[in-house]
Amino acid sequence: MNLSKEMYLKAGISEKVYDHCEKIWLSLEDRFKKIDEISEYNQLKVIKAMQDNRVSEACLMGTTGYGYNDLGRETLEKVYASVFNTEDALVRPQITCGTHALALALMSNLRPGDELLSPVGKPYDTLEEVIGIRFSKGSLAEYGVTYKQVDLKENGDFDLERIKNAINERTHMVTIQRSKGYQTRPTLSVEKIGELISFIKGIKSDVICMVDNCYGEFTEIIEPSDVGADLVVGSLIKNPGGGLCPTGGYLAGKKECIENAAYRLTSPGLGKEVGASLNMLPSMFQGFFMAPSVTANAAKSAIFAANIYERLGFPVIPDGKVERYDIIQSVVFKNAEGLCAFCEGIQKAAPVDGFVKPEPWNMPGYDSPVIMAAGAFVSGSSIELSADGPLRDPYAVYFQGGLTYQHGKFGIMMSLQSLYEKGIVTL
Ligand SMILES: *Cc1c(COP(=O)(O)O)cnc(C)c1O
């Protein structure tokens, strides 16, 4: 018996589950090689950006108070701008999450009377309140910014005719979500995003194209800002934080867009000049350094999960074969037992709170109970191995993250172990 098998058995995996899983991970070696190539390319991209911008030991020292002349903060923002191939960037722990980063980008670059267009259908749930699709205090709608939406066609293609008709003299900004998030549409490749941006700029050249880059960073060797996006926006407790960054968000893009965002984040007149980095810089730099390989580990874990469950007859989105442009995987269980057993297994594999049994609860904002599995070093971090799903038809689990492939793999094996022990699957 090989050494790791022995350890898996000690860790609670039965021989049947191990044998089933082993066949599958062995069959994925060629796929994983391609992911390693992407991560190698991106790793060099990040190192080169750090060297070109002269990251030094002094950059790891934070500031306090106003945070004037914060060398580390300014250098980190240059590193992000280099990696995303943009004029400037705003990378701050004062940006509290992905939603905040997106709200900041929108609210600072739109003015009363302007219109925002989403040409890729409904945006991420939390943006509905930012935009004012669902009533909310302080939304763009309250400030007189209107919103138009063009859904994707049935087959997932852009509805170019409708997009063209939706663009008018007031259209000032376009928001494009790269990842499918928690919808069933396909995730957009960077290439497709580039085609959409060219089409839009062909109709109106000065419209600001923003991409919600959450979960997409480093899954390909180019980013949306390489293909014409004026702004890319994301969360530091997802891919670019590399699992080390404890909080924050980023915007990278055109100088003017970033300047607008900085004046909104801090204050008109102050902009990027203030914002103490405290003791955050080491994890922000090191997390970004780790991000290409951590993202690759999460992508491998997602592909492993898709193939395990696809082979057992469960619908999986995306399927086991397609190329990946984000790190989210869903598996459809069609009943609460399957969904809960899966989450229990993921939790049992966690380094933190591994002894806890997740229970469905009535989360604010949801119309049915939700079950969540997470045993993370950073609270709520979804670049760490995590899974959740609402207890309603079709009882789909959304699974993402895995700082190491070994952990992602173990989590998936524990989820299968849990389904197997409950008699939900037979092997
Ligand atoms: C996670 C996510 C967001 C919002 O991020 P939070 O950090 O949870 O506020 C927005 N868009 C997409 C596509 C996401 O995945």
Short mmCIF file of C-alpha atoms and ligand atoms in Angstrom, two decimals:
data_model
loop_
_atom_site.label_atom_id
_atom_site.label_comp_id
_atom_site.label_asym_id
_atom_site.label_seq_id
_atom_site.Cartn_x
_atom_site.Cartn_y
_atom_site.Cartn_z
CA MET A 1 0.00 0.00 0.00
CA ASN A 2 1.36 3.44 -0.83
CA LEU A 3 2.03 5.87 1.97
CA SER A 4 -0.67 8.38 1.17
CA LYS A 5 -3.35 5.68 0.94
CA GLU A 6 -2.48 4.57 4.43
CA MET A 7 -2.83 8.15 5.65
CA TYR A 8 -6.20 8.57 3.89
CA LEU A 9 -7.51 5.45 5.61
CA LYS A 10 -6.32 6.82 8.96
CA ALA A 11 -8.06 10.11 8.19
CA GLY A 12 -11.42 8.40 7.75
CA ILE A 13 -11.58 7.52 4.06
CA SER A 14 -12.72 3.98 3.35
CA GLU A 15 -10.96 1.76 0.85
CA LYS A 16 -13.93 1.84 -1.59
CA VAL A 17 -13.99 5.65 -1.65
CA TYR A 18 -10.21 5.82 -2.02
CA ASP A 19 -10.17 3.41 -4.95
CA HIS A 20 -12.98 5.26 -6.74
CA CYS A 21 -11.24 8.61 -6.29
CA GLU A 22 -7.77 7.37 -7.20
CA LYS A 23 -8.92 6.28 -10.65
CA ILE A 24 -10.29 9.71 -11.26
CA TRP A 25 -7.33 11.78 -10.08
CA LEU A 26 -5.00 9.63 -12.15
CA SER A 27 -7.15 10.33 -15.22
CA LEU A 28 -6.86 14.09 -14.69
CA GLU A 29 -3.07 14.39 -14.90
CA ASP A 30 -3.05 15.94 -18.37
CA ARG A 31 -5.68 18.49 -17.40
CA PHE A 32 -3.70 19.42 -14.33
CA LYS A 33 -0.56 19.91 -16.40
CA LYS A 34 -2.33 22.65 -18.35
CA ILE A 35 -3.38 24.34 -15.14
CA ASP A 36 0.20 24.16 -13.89
CA GLU A 37 1.33 25.90 -17.07
CA ILE A 38 -1.11 28.76 -16.47
CA SER A 39 -0.01 29.08 -12.88
CA GLU A 40 3.66 29.04 -13.87
CA TYR A 41 3.07 31.82 -16.39
CA ASN A 42 1.16 33.91 -13.87
CA GLN A 43 3.69 33.27 -11.12
CA LEU A 44 6.43 34.74 -13.30
CA LYS A 45 4.15 37.65 -14.22
CA VAL A 46 3.69 38.49 -10.52
CA ILE A 47 7.37 38.11 -9.63
CA LYS A 48 8.40 40.28 -12.57
CA ALA A 49 5.90 42.96 -11.52
CA MET A 50 7.32 42.90 -8.00
CA GLN A 51 10.87 43.23 -9.29
CA ASP A 52 10.05 45.90 -11.88
CA ASN A 53 8.42 47.99 -9.19
CA ARG A 54 11.33 47.48 -6.78
CA VAL A 55 9.50 45.79 -3.95
CA SER A 56 11.88 45.97 -0.99
CA GLU A 57 11.91 44.98 2.64
CA ALA A 58 10.93 48.56 3.49
CA CYS A 59 7.69 48.02 1.51
CA LEU A 60 6.53 45.55 4.13
CA MET A 61 6.51 48.17 6.88
CA GLY A 62 3.09 49.72 7.37
CA THR A 63 2.04 53.20 8.32
CA THR A 64 -0.36 54.50 10.97
CA GLY A 65 -2.51 57.62 11.26
CA TYR A 66 -3.16 59.34 7.93
CA GLY A 67 -0.84 57.01 6.12
CA TYR A 68 0.96 59.72 4.11
CA ASN A 69 3.89 58.55 1.97
CA ASP A 70 3.14 54.89 2.50
CA LEU A 71 5.85 53.30 0.36
CA GLY A 72 4.48 49.78 0.70
CA ARG A 73 0.92 50.73 -0.17
CA GLU A 74 2.04 52.77 -3.17
CA THR A 75 4.32 50.02 -4.41
CA LEU A 76 1.65 47.34 -3.97
CA GLU A 77 -0.72 49.40 -6.09
CA LYS A 78 1.96 49.68 -8.78
CA VAL A 79 2.44 45.90 -8.66
CA TYR A 80 -1.29 45.33 -9.18
CA ALA A 81 -1.31 47.84 -12.04
CA SER A 82 1.60 46.00 -13.69
CA VAL A 83 0.01 42.56 -13.35
CA PHE A 84 -3.36 43.75 -14.62
CA ASN A 85 -1.67 45.84 -17.31
CA THR A 86 -3.45 49.03 -16.26
CA GLU A 87 -2.45 52.65 -15.67
CA ASP A 88 -3.22 52.57 -11.96
CA ALA A 89 -4.75 50.55 -9.13
CA LEU A 90 -6.37 51.02 -5.74
CA VAL A 91 -5.66 48.10 -3.36
CA ARG A 92 -6.79 48.72 0.19
CA PRO A 93 -7.79 46.97 3.40
CA GLN A 94 -10.29 49.83 3.82
CA ILE A 95 -12.27 48.33 0.93
CA THR A 96 -14.23 45.86 3.02
CA CYS A 97 -15.25 43.20 0.46
CA GLY A 98 -15.98 42.53 -3.20
CA THR A 99 -19.37 44.21 -3.10
CA HIS A 100 -17.81 47.33 -1.60
CA ALA A 101 -15.12 47.40 -4.30
CA LEU A 102 -17.76 47.11 -7.04
CA ALA A 103 -20.02 49.71 -5.40
CA LEU A 104 -17.04 52.04 -5.12
CA ALA A 105 -16.17 51.63 -8.80
CA LEU A 106 -19.76 52.34 -9.86
CA MET A 107 -20.61 55.13 -7.47
CA SER A 108 -17.42 57.05 -8.13
CA ASN A 109 -17.59 56.89 -11.91
CA LEU A 110 -21.30 57.50 -12.45
CA ARG A 111 -23.07 60.84 -11.99
CA PRO A 112 -26.78 61.69 -11.69
CA GLY A 113 -28.43 61.30 -15.08
CA ASP A 114 -26.00 58.62 -16.24
CA GLU A 115 -27.11 55.11 -17.13
CA LEU A 116 -25.43 51.81 -16.26
CA LEU A 117 -25.82 48.81 -18.57
CA SER A 118 -25.33 45.12 -17.80
CA PRO A 119 -25.11 43.31 -21.15
CA VAL A 120 -24.67 39.88 -19.52
CA GLY A 121 -27.91 39.56 -17.57
CA LYS A 122 -28.58 39.91 -13.86
CA PRO A 123 -25.52 40.88 -11.83
CA TYR A 124 -24.40 39.23 -8.57
CA ASP A 125 -27.08 39.31 -5.85
CA THR A 126 -25.48 41.94 -3.64
CA LEU A 127 -25.20 44.35 -6.58
CA GLU A 128 -28.98 44.47 -6.90
CA GLU A 129 -29.07 46.70 -3.86
CA VAL A 130 -26.07 48.75 -4.98
CA ILE A 131 -27.75 49.49 -8.28
CA GLY A 132 -31.23 49.74 -6.81
CA ILE A 133 -32.81 46.84 -8.71
CA ARG A 134 -34.02 45.92 -5.24
CA PHE A 135 -34.84 48.98 -3.15
CA SER A 136 -32.02 50.04 -0.89
CA LYS A 137 -30.96 53.20 0.90
CA GLY A 138 -28.05 54.89 -0.83
CA SER A 139 -28.39 52.95 -4.08
CA LEU A 140 -27.42 54.37 -7.47
CA ALA A 141 -31.14 54.66 -8.25
CA GLU A 142 -31.58 57.01 -5.30
CA TYR A 143 -28.93 59.28 -6.83
CA GLY A 144 -30.64 59.36 -10.21
CA VAL A 145 -28.48 56.81 -11.99
CA THR A 146 -30.63 54.53 -14.12
CA TYR A 147 -29.98 50.93 -15.08
CA LYS A 148 -30.59 48.77 -18.13
CA GLN A 149 -30.03 45.05 -18.48
CA VAL A 150 -29.77 42.82 -21.51
CA ASP A 151 -29.96 39.11 -20.79
CA LEU A 152 -27.79 36.54 -22.50
CA LYS A 153 -29.48 34.51 -25.22
CA GLU A 154 -30.86 31.08 -24.42
CA ASN A 155 -27.62 29.47 -25.69
CA GLY A 156 -25.44 31.75 -23.54
CA ASP A 157 -24.39 34.08 -26.39
CA PHE A 158 -24.42 37.87 -26.16
CA ASP A 159 -27.61 39.41 -27.53
CA LEU A 160 -25.77 41.93 -29.72
CA GLU A 161 -28.86 43.39 -31.33
CA ARG A 162 -30.46 44.20 -27.98
CA ILE A 163 -27.18 45.46 -26.53
CA LYS A 164 -26.83 47.85 -29.46
CA ASN A 165 -30.38 49.11 -28.93
CA ALA A 166 -29.82 49.52 -25.18
CA ILE A 167 -26.84 51.88 -25.59
CA ASN A 168 -27.90 55.52 -25.65
CA GLU A 169 -26.46 58.99 -25.02
CA ARG A 170 -26.77 58.48 -21.25
CA THR A 171 -25.00 55.10 -21.16
CA HIS A 172 -21.83 55.96 -19.24
CA MET A 173 -20.75 52.64 -17.81
CA VAL A 174 -21.09 48.95 -18.58
CA THR A 175 -20.73 46.20 -15.97
CA ILE A 176 -19.65 42.74 -17.10
CA GLN A 177 -19.51 39.87 -14.61
CA ARG A 178 -16.79 37.38 -15.55
CA SER A 179 -17.80 34.49 -13.29
CA LYS A 180 -21.24 32.98 -13.40
CA GLY A 181 -21.34 33.38 -9.63
CA TYR A 182 -24.35 31.46 -8.36
CA GLN A 183 -26.23 31.39 -11.65
CA THR A 184 -26.46 28.68 -14.26
CA ARG A 185 -25.10 30.67 -17.21
CA PRO A 186 -21.58 29.87 -18.40
CA THR A 187 -18.60 31.79 -17.03
CA LEU A 188 -17.14 34.16 -19.63
CA SER A 189 -13.64 33.61 -20.94
CA VAL A 190 -11.42 36.68 -21.13
CA GLU A 191 -11.45 36.32 -24.90
CA LYS A 192 -15.25 36.55 -24.99
CA ILE A 193 -15.21 39.55 -22.67
CA GLY A 194 -12.78 41.19 -25.11
CA GLU A 195 -15.15 40.60 -28.01
CA LEU A 196 -18.03 42.12 -26.07
CA ILE A 197 -16.00 45.18 -25.08
CA SER A 198 -14.89 45.75 -28.71
CA PHE A 199 -18.50 45.54 -29.84
CA ILE A 200 -19.63 48.05 -27.20
CA LYS A 201 -16.76 50.47 -27.85
CA GLY A 202 -17.55 50.24 -31.55
CA ILE A 203 -20.95 51.71 -30.78
CA LYS A 204 -19.84 54.17 -28.13
CA SER A 205 -16.11 54.57 -27.68
CA ASP A 206 -16.09 56.55 -24.42
CA VAL A 207 -18.26 54.21 -22.34
CA ILE A 208 -16.43 52.87 -19.27
CA CYS A 209 -16.32 49.06 -19.34
CA MET A 210 -15.98 47.56 -15.86
CA VAL A 211 -15.48 43.85 -15.23
CA ASP A 212 -16.49 42.16 -11.97
CA ASN A 213 -13.40 39.96 -11.83
CA CYS A 214 -14.34 38.01 -8.66
CA TYR A 215 -13.20 34.35 -8.76
CA GLY A 216 -11.65 34.84 -12.21
CA GLU A 217 -8.19 36.22 -11.43
CA PHE A 218 -5.29 34.03 -12.58
CA THR A 219 -7.48 31.28 -14.05
CA GLU A 220 -6.17 32.36 -17.47
CA ILE A 221 -2.93 33.98 -18.59
CA ILE A 222 -4.69 37.20 -19.54
CA GLU A 223 -7.08 39.38 -17.55
CA PRO A 224 -10.04 41.41 -18.83
CA SER A 225 -7.89 44.56 -18.61
CA ASP A 226 -5.62 43.02 -21.28
CA VAL A 227 -8.53 43.02 -23.72
CA GLY A 228 -9.96 46.50 -23.27
CA ALA A 229 -11.66 46.64 -19.86
CA ASP A 230 -11.26 50.10 -18.32
CA LEU A 231 -11.66 48.76 -14.80
CA VAL A 232 -11.33 45.32 -13.19
CA VAL A 233 -12.59 44.85 -9.66
CA GLY A 234 -12.40 42.10 -7.06
CA SER A 235 -12.07 40.88 -3.49
CA LEU A 236 -8.86 40.13 -1.59
CA ILE A 237 -10.41 37.21 0.26
CA LYS A 238 -10.81 35.48 -3.08
CA ASN A 239 -8.13 34.66 -5.70
CA PRO A 240 -5.73 37.65 -5.57
CA GLY A 241 -5.36 37.51 -1.78
CA GLY A 242 -3.85 34.05 -2.13
CA GLY A 243 -5.54 32.96 1.11
CA LEU A 244 -3.16 35.09 3.18
CA CYS A 245 -4.72 38.51 2.86
CA PRO A 246 -7.20 38.89 5.75
CA THR A 247 -9.45 41.56 4.18
CA GLY A 248 -9.69 44.09 1.36
CA GLY A 249 -10.57 44.77 -2.23
CA TYR A 250 -8.92 46.08 -5.38
CA LEU A 251 -9.67 48.11 -8.47
CA ALA A 252 -7.25 48.28 -11.39
CA GLY A 253 -7.79 50.37 -14.48
CA LYS A 254 -7.60 53.74 -16.22
CA LYS A 255 -5.97 56.51 -14.21
CA GLU A 256 -9.11 58.64 -14.23
CA CYS A 257 -11.39 55.81 -13.08
CA ILE A 258 -9.04 54.96 -10.22
CA GLU A 259 -8.72 58.60 -9.23
CA ASN A 260 -12.50 58.92 -9.08
CA ALA A 261 -12.67 55.81 -6.92
CA ALA A 262 -9.94 57.05 -4.58
CA TYR A 263 -11.72 60.38 -4.04
CA ARG A 264 -14.86 58.47 -3.20
CA LEU A 265 -13.16 55.92 -0.91
CA THR A 266 -11.37 58.54 1.17
CA SER A 267 -12.41 62.10 0.37
CA PRO A 268 -12.34 64.63 -2.44
CA GLY A 269 -8.95 66.30 -2.23
CA LEU A 270 -7.32 63.41 -0.37
CA GLY A 271 -7.76 60.46 -2.74
CA LYS A 272 -4.94 57.91 -2.79
CA GLU A 273 -2.69 59.98 -0.50
CA VAL A 274 -4.23 58.69 2.72
CA GLY A 275 -5.16 55.30 4.15
CA ALA A 276 -2.81 53.75 6.69
CA SER A 277 -1.79 50.22 5.78
CA LEU A 278 -1.18 49.31 9.47
CA ASN A 279 0.34 45.83 9.56
CA MET A 280 -1.41 44.50 6.47
CA LEU A 281 1.28 44.82 3.82
CA PRO A 282 3.19 41.55 4.34
CA SER A 283 0.06 39.46 3.81
CA MET A 284 -1.11 41.61 0.91
CA PHE A 285 2.20 41.23 -0.91
CA GLN A 286 2.73 37.61 -0.02
CA GLY A 287 -0.86 36.70 -0.78
CA PHE A 288 -0.58 38.23 -4.25
CA PHE A 289 2.67 36.32 -4.72
CA MET A 290 0.90 33.07 -3.75
CA ALA A 291 -2.28 33.80 -5.74
CA PRO A 292 -1.39 32.12 -9.06
CA SER A 293 -0.59 28.81 -7.42
CA VAL A 294 -3.45 28.98 -4.90
CA THR A 295 -5.89 29.69 -7.75
CA ALA A 296 -4.50 26.70 -9.63
CA ASN A 297 -5.05 24.50 -6.58
CA ALA A 298 -8.64 25.67 -6.30
CA ALA A 299 -9.21 25.05 -10.02
CA LYS A 300 -7.81 21.52 -9.72
CA SER A 301 -10.05 20.84 -6.73
CA ALA A 302 -13.10 22.02 -8.70
CA ILE A 303 -12.21 19.80 -11.66
CA PHE A 304 -11.64 16.83 -9.37
CA ALA A 305 -15.07 17.39 -7.78
CA ALA A 306 -16.79 17.70 -11.15
CA ASN A 307 -15.31 14.43 -12.35
CA ILE A 308 -16.01 12.50 -9.15
CA TYR A 309 -19.68 13.46 -9.05
CA GLU A 310 -20.27 13.41 -12.79
CA ARG A 311 -19.10 9.81 -12.90
CA LEU A 312 -21.58 8.94 -10.14
CA GLY A 313 -24.45 10.33 -12.22
CA PHE A 314 -25.00 13.74 -10.56
CA PRO A 315 -25.47 16.79 -12.78
CA VAL A 316 -22.41 19.03 -12.40
CA ILE A 317 -21.94 22.61 -13.62
CA PRO A 318 -19.54 23.11 -15.30
CA ASP A 319 -19.07 19.53 -16.52
CA GLY A 320 -15.89 17.57 -15.94
CA LYS A 321 -14.35 18.32 -19.33
CA VAL A 322 -14.79 21.99 -20.17
CA GLU A 323 -12.08 24.58 -19.78
CA ARG A 324 -12.40 26.67 -16.59
CA TYR A 325 -12.56 30.43 -16.31
CA ASP A 326 -13.36 30.59 -12.59
CA ILE A 327 -13.07 28.35 -9.51
CA ILE A 328 -16.74 27.66 -8.69
CA GLN A 329 -18.20 24.19 -9.05
CA SER A 330 -21.75 23.13 -8.47
CA VAL A 331 -23.19 19.66 -7.99
CA VAL A 332 -26.93 19.00 -8.08
CA PHE A 333 -28.19 16.52 -5.48
CA LYS A 334 -31.98 16.87 -5.95
CA ASN A 335 -32.57 16.26 -2.23
CA ALA A 336 -31.62 17.81 1.11
CA GLU A 337 -29.87 14.66 2.39
CA GLY A 338 -27.32 14.70 -0.42
CA LEU A 339 -26.64 18.42 -0.09
CA CYS A 340 -26.20 18.22 3.69
CA ALA A 341 -24.04 15.09 3.55
CA PHE A 342 -21.75 16.79 1.04
CA CYS A 343 -21.32 19.85 3.27
CA GLU A 344 -20.70 17.71 6.35
CA GLY A 345 -17.90 15.94 4.51
CA ILE A 346 -16.25 19.21 3.43
CA GLN A 347 -16.41 20.45 7.03
CA LYS A 348 -14.84 17.24 8.34
CA ALA A 349 -11.81 17.93 6.15
CA ALA A 350 -11.29 21.47 7.48
CA PRO A 351 -8.14 22.48 9.39
CA VAL A 352 -10.21 24.89 11.54
CA ASP A 353 -13.56 23.85 13.05
CA GLY A 354 -13.21 20.39 11.56
CA PHE A 355 -15.16 18.96 14.52
CA VAL A 356 -18.24 21.06 13.80
CA LYS A 357 -21.33 19.69 12.05
CA PRO A 358 -22.89 22.26 9.72
CA GLU A 359 -26.63 22.79 10.11
CA PRO A 360 -29.04 24.57 7.74
CA TRP A 361 -30.17 27.98 9.04
CA ASN A 362 -32.42 30.84 7.97
CA MET A 363 -29.93 33.36 6.66
CA PRO A 364 -31.10 36.96 6.24
CA GLY A 365 -31.90 37.69 2.60
CA TYR A 366 -32.67 34.09 1.59
CA ASP A 367 -36.11 32.58 1.15
CA SER A 368 -35.11 29.09 2.29
CA PRO A 369 -32.63 27.67 4.84
CA VAL A 370 -29.00 27.60 3.74
CA ILE A 371 -26.29 25.13 4.73
CA MET A 372 -22.66 26.22 4.73
CA ALA A 373 -19.41 24.39 5.27
CA ALA A 374 -16.33 26.44 5.98
CA GLY A 375 -13.37 25.88 8.20
CA ALA A 376 -11.23 28.81 7.21
CA PHE A 377 -8.30 30.72 8.66
CA VAL A 378 -9.84 33.94 7.31
CA SER A 379 -13.52 34.24 8.18
CA GLY A 380 -15.74 34.01 5.11
CA SER A 381 -12.80 33.47 2.79
CA SER A 382 -13.99 31.64 -0.28
CA ILE A 383 -10.55 31.01 -1.75
CA GLU A 384 -10.31 28.56 1.16
CA LEU A 385 -12.21 25.29 0.78
CA SER A 386 -15.89 26.03 1.30
CA ALA A 387 -19.31 24.85 0.18
CA ASP A 388 -22.84 26.09 0.55
CA GLY A 389 -26.29 25.73 -0.90
CA PRO A 390 -29.92 26.69 -0.23
CA LEU A 391 -32.26 23.87 0.84
CA ARG A 392 -34.61 24.11 -2.07
CA ASP A 393 -34.98 22.45 -5.42
CA PRO A 394 -32.65 21.51 -7.15
CA TYR A 395 -30.57 21.17 -3.93
CA ALA A 396 -27.37 22.25 -5.61
CA VAL A 397 -24.17 22.76 -3.67
CA TYR A 398 -21.73 25.50 -4.67
CA PHE A 399 -18.22 24.51 -3.90
CA GLN A 400 -15.08 26.60 -4.23
CA GLY A 401 -11.54 27.13 -3.07
CA GLY A 402 -8.81 25.00 -1.64
CA LEU A 403 -5.51 26.69 -0.73
CA THR A 404 -3.76 23.43 -1.53
CA TYR A 405 -4.93 20.84 -4.02
CA GLN A 406 -4.23 18.20 -1.38
CA HIS A 407 -6.78 19.81 0.90
CA GLY A 408 -9.35 20.28 -1.88
CA LYS A 409 -8.93 16.66 -2.84
CA PHE A 410 -9.28 15.47 0.75
CA GLY A 411 -12.42 17.61 1.16
CA ILE A 412 -14.05 16.07 -1.90
CA MET A 413 -13.09 12.58 -0.76
CA MET A 414 -14.60 13.27 2.67
CA SER A 415 -17.78 14.55 1.01
CA LEU A 416 -18.04 11.32 -0.94
CA GLN A 417 -17.27 9.33 2.20
CA SER A 418 -20.14 11.10 3.92
CA LEU A 419 -22.59 10.34 1.05
CA TYR A 420 -21.34 6.75 0.95
CA GLU A 421 -21.78 6.18 4.71
CA LYS A 422 -25.34 7.52 4.53
CA GLY A 423 -26.14 5.16 1.66
CA ILE A 424 -26.84 8.03 -0.76
CA VAL A 425 -24.28 6.68 -3.21
CA THR A 426 -23.12 3.13 -3.77
CA LEU A 427 -19.61 2.32 -4.98
C1 LIG B 1 -18.08 37.15 -4.31
C2 LIG B 1 -18.59 37.92 -5.45
C3 LIG B 1 -19.01 39.26 -5.34
C4 LIG B 1 -19.13 39.97 -4.02
O1 LIG B 1 -18.15 39.77 -3.16
P1 LIG B 1 -18.30 39.85 -1.56
O2 LIG B 1 -16.88 39.91 -1.17
O3 LIG B 1 -19.00 38.64 -1.09
O4 LIG B 1 -19.01 41.11 -1.24
C5 LIG B 1 -19.41 39.92 -6.48
N1 LIG B 1 -19.42 39.30 -7.66
C6 LIG B 1 -19.04 38.03 -7.82
C7 LIG B 1 -19.08 37.39 -9.17
C8 LIG B 1 -18.60 37.30 -6.72
O5 LIG B 1 -18.22 36.04 -6.87
#
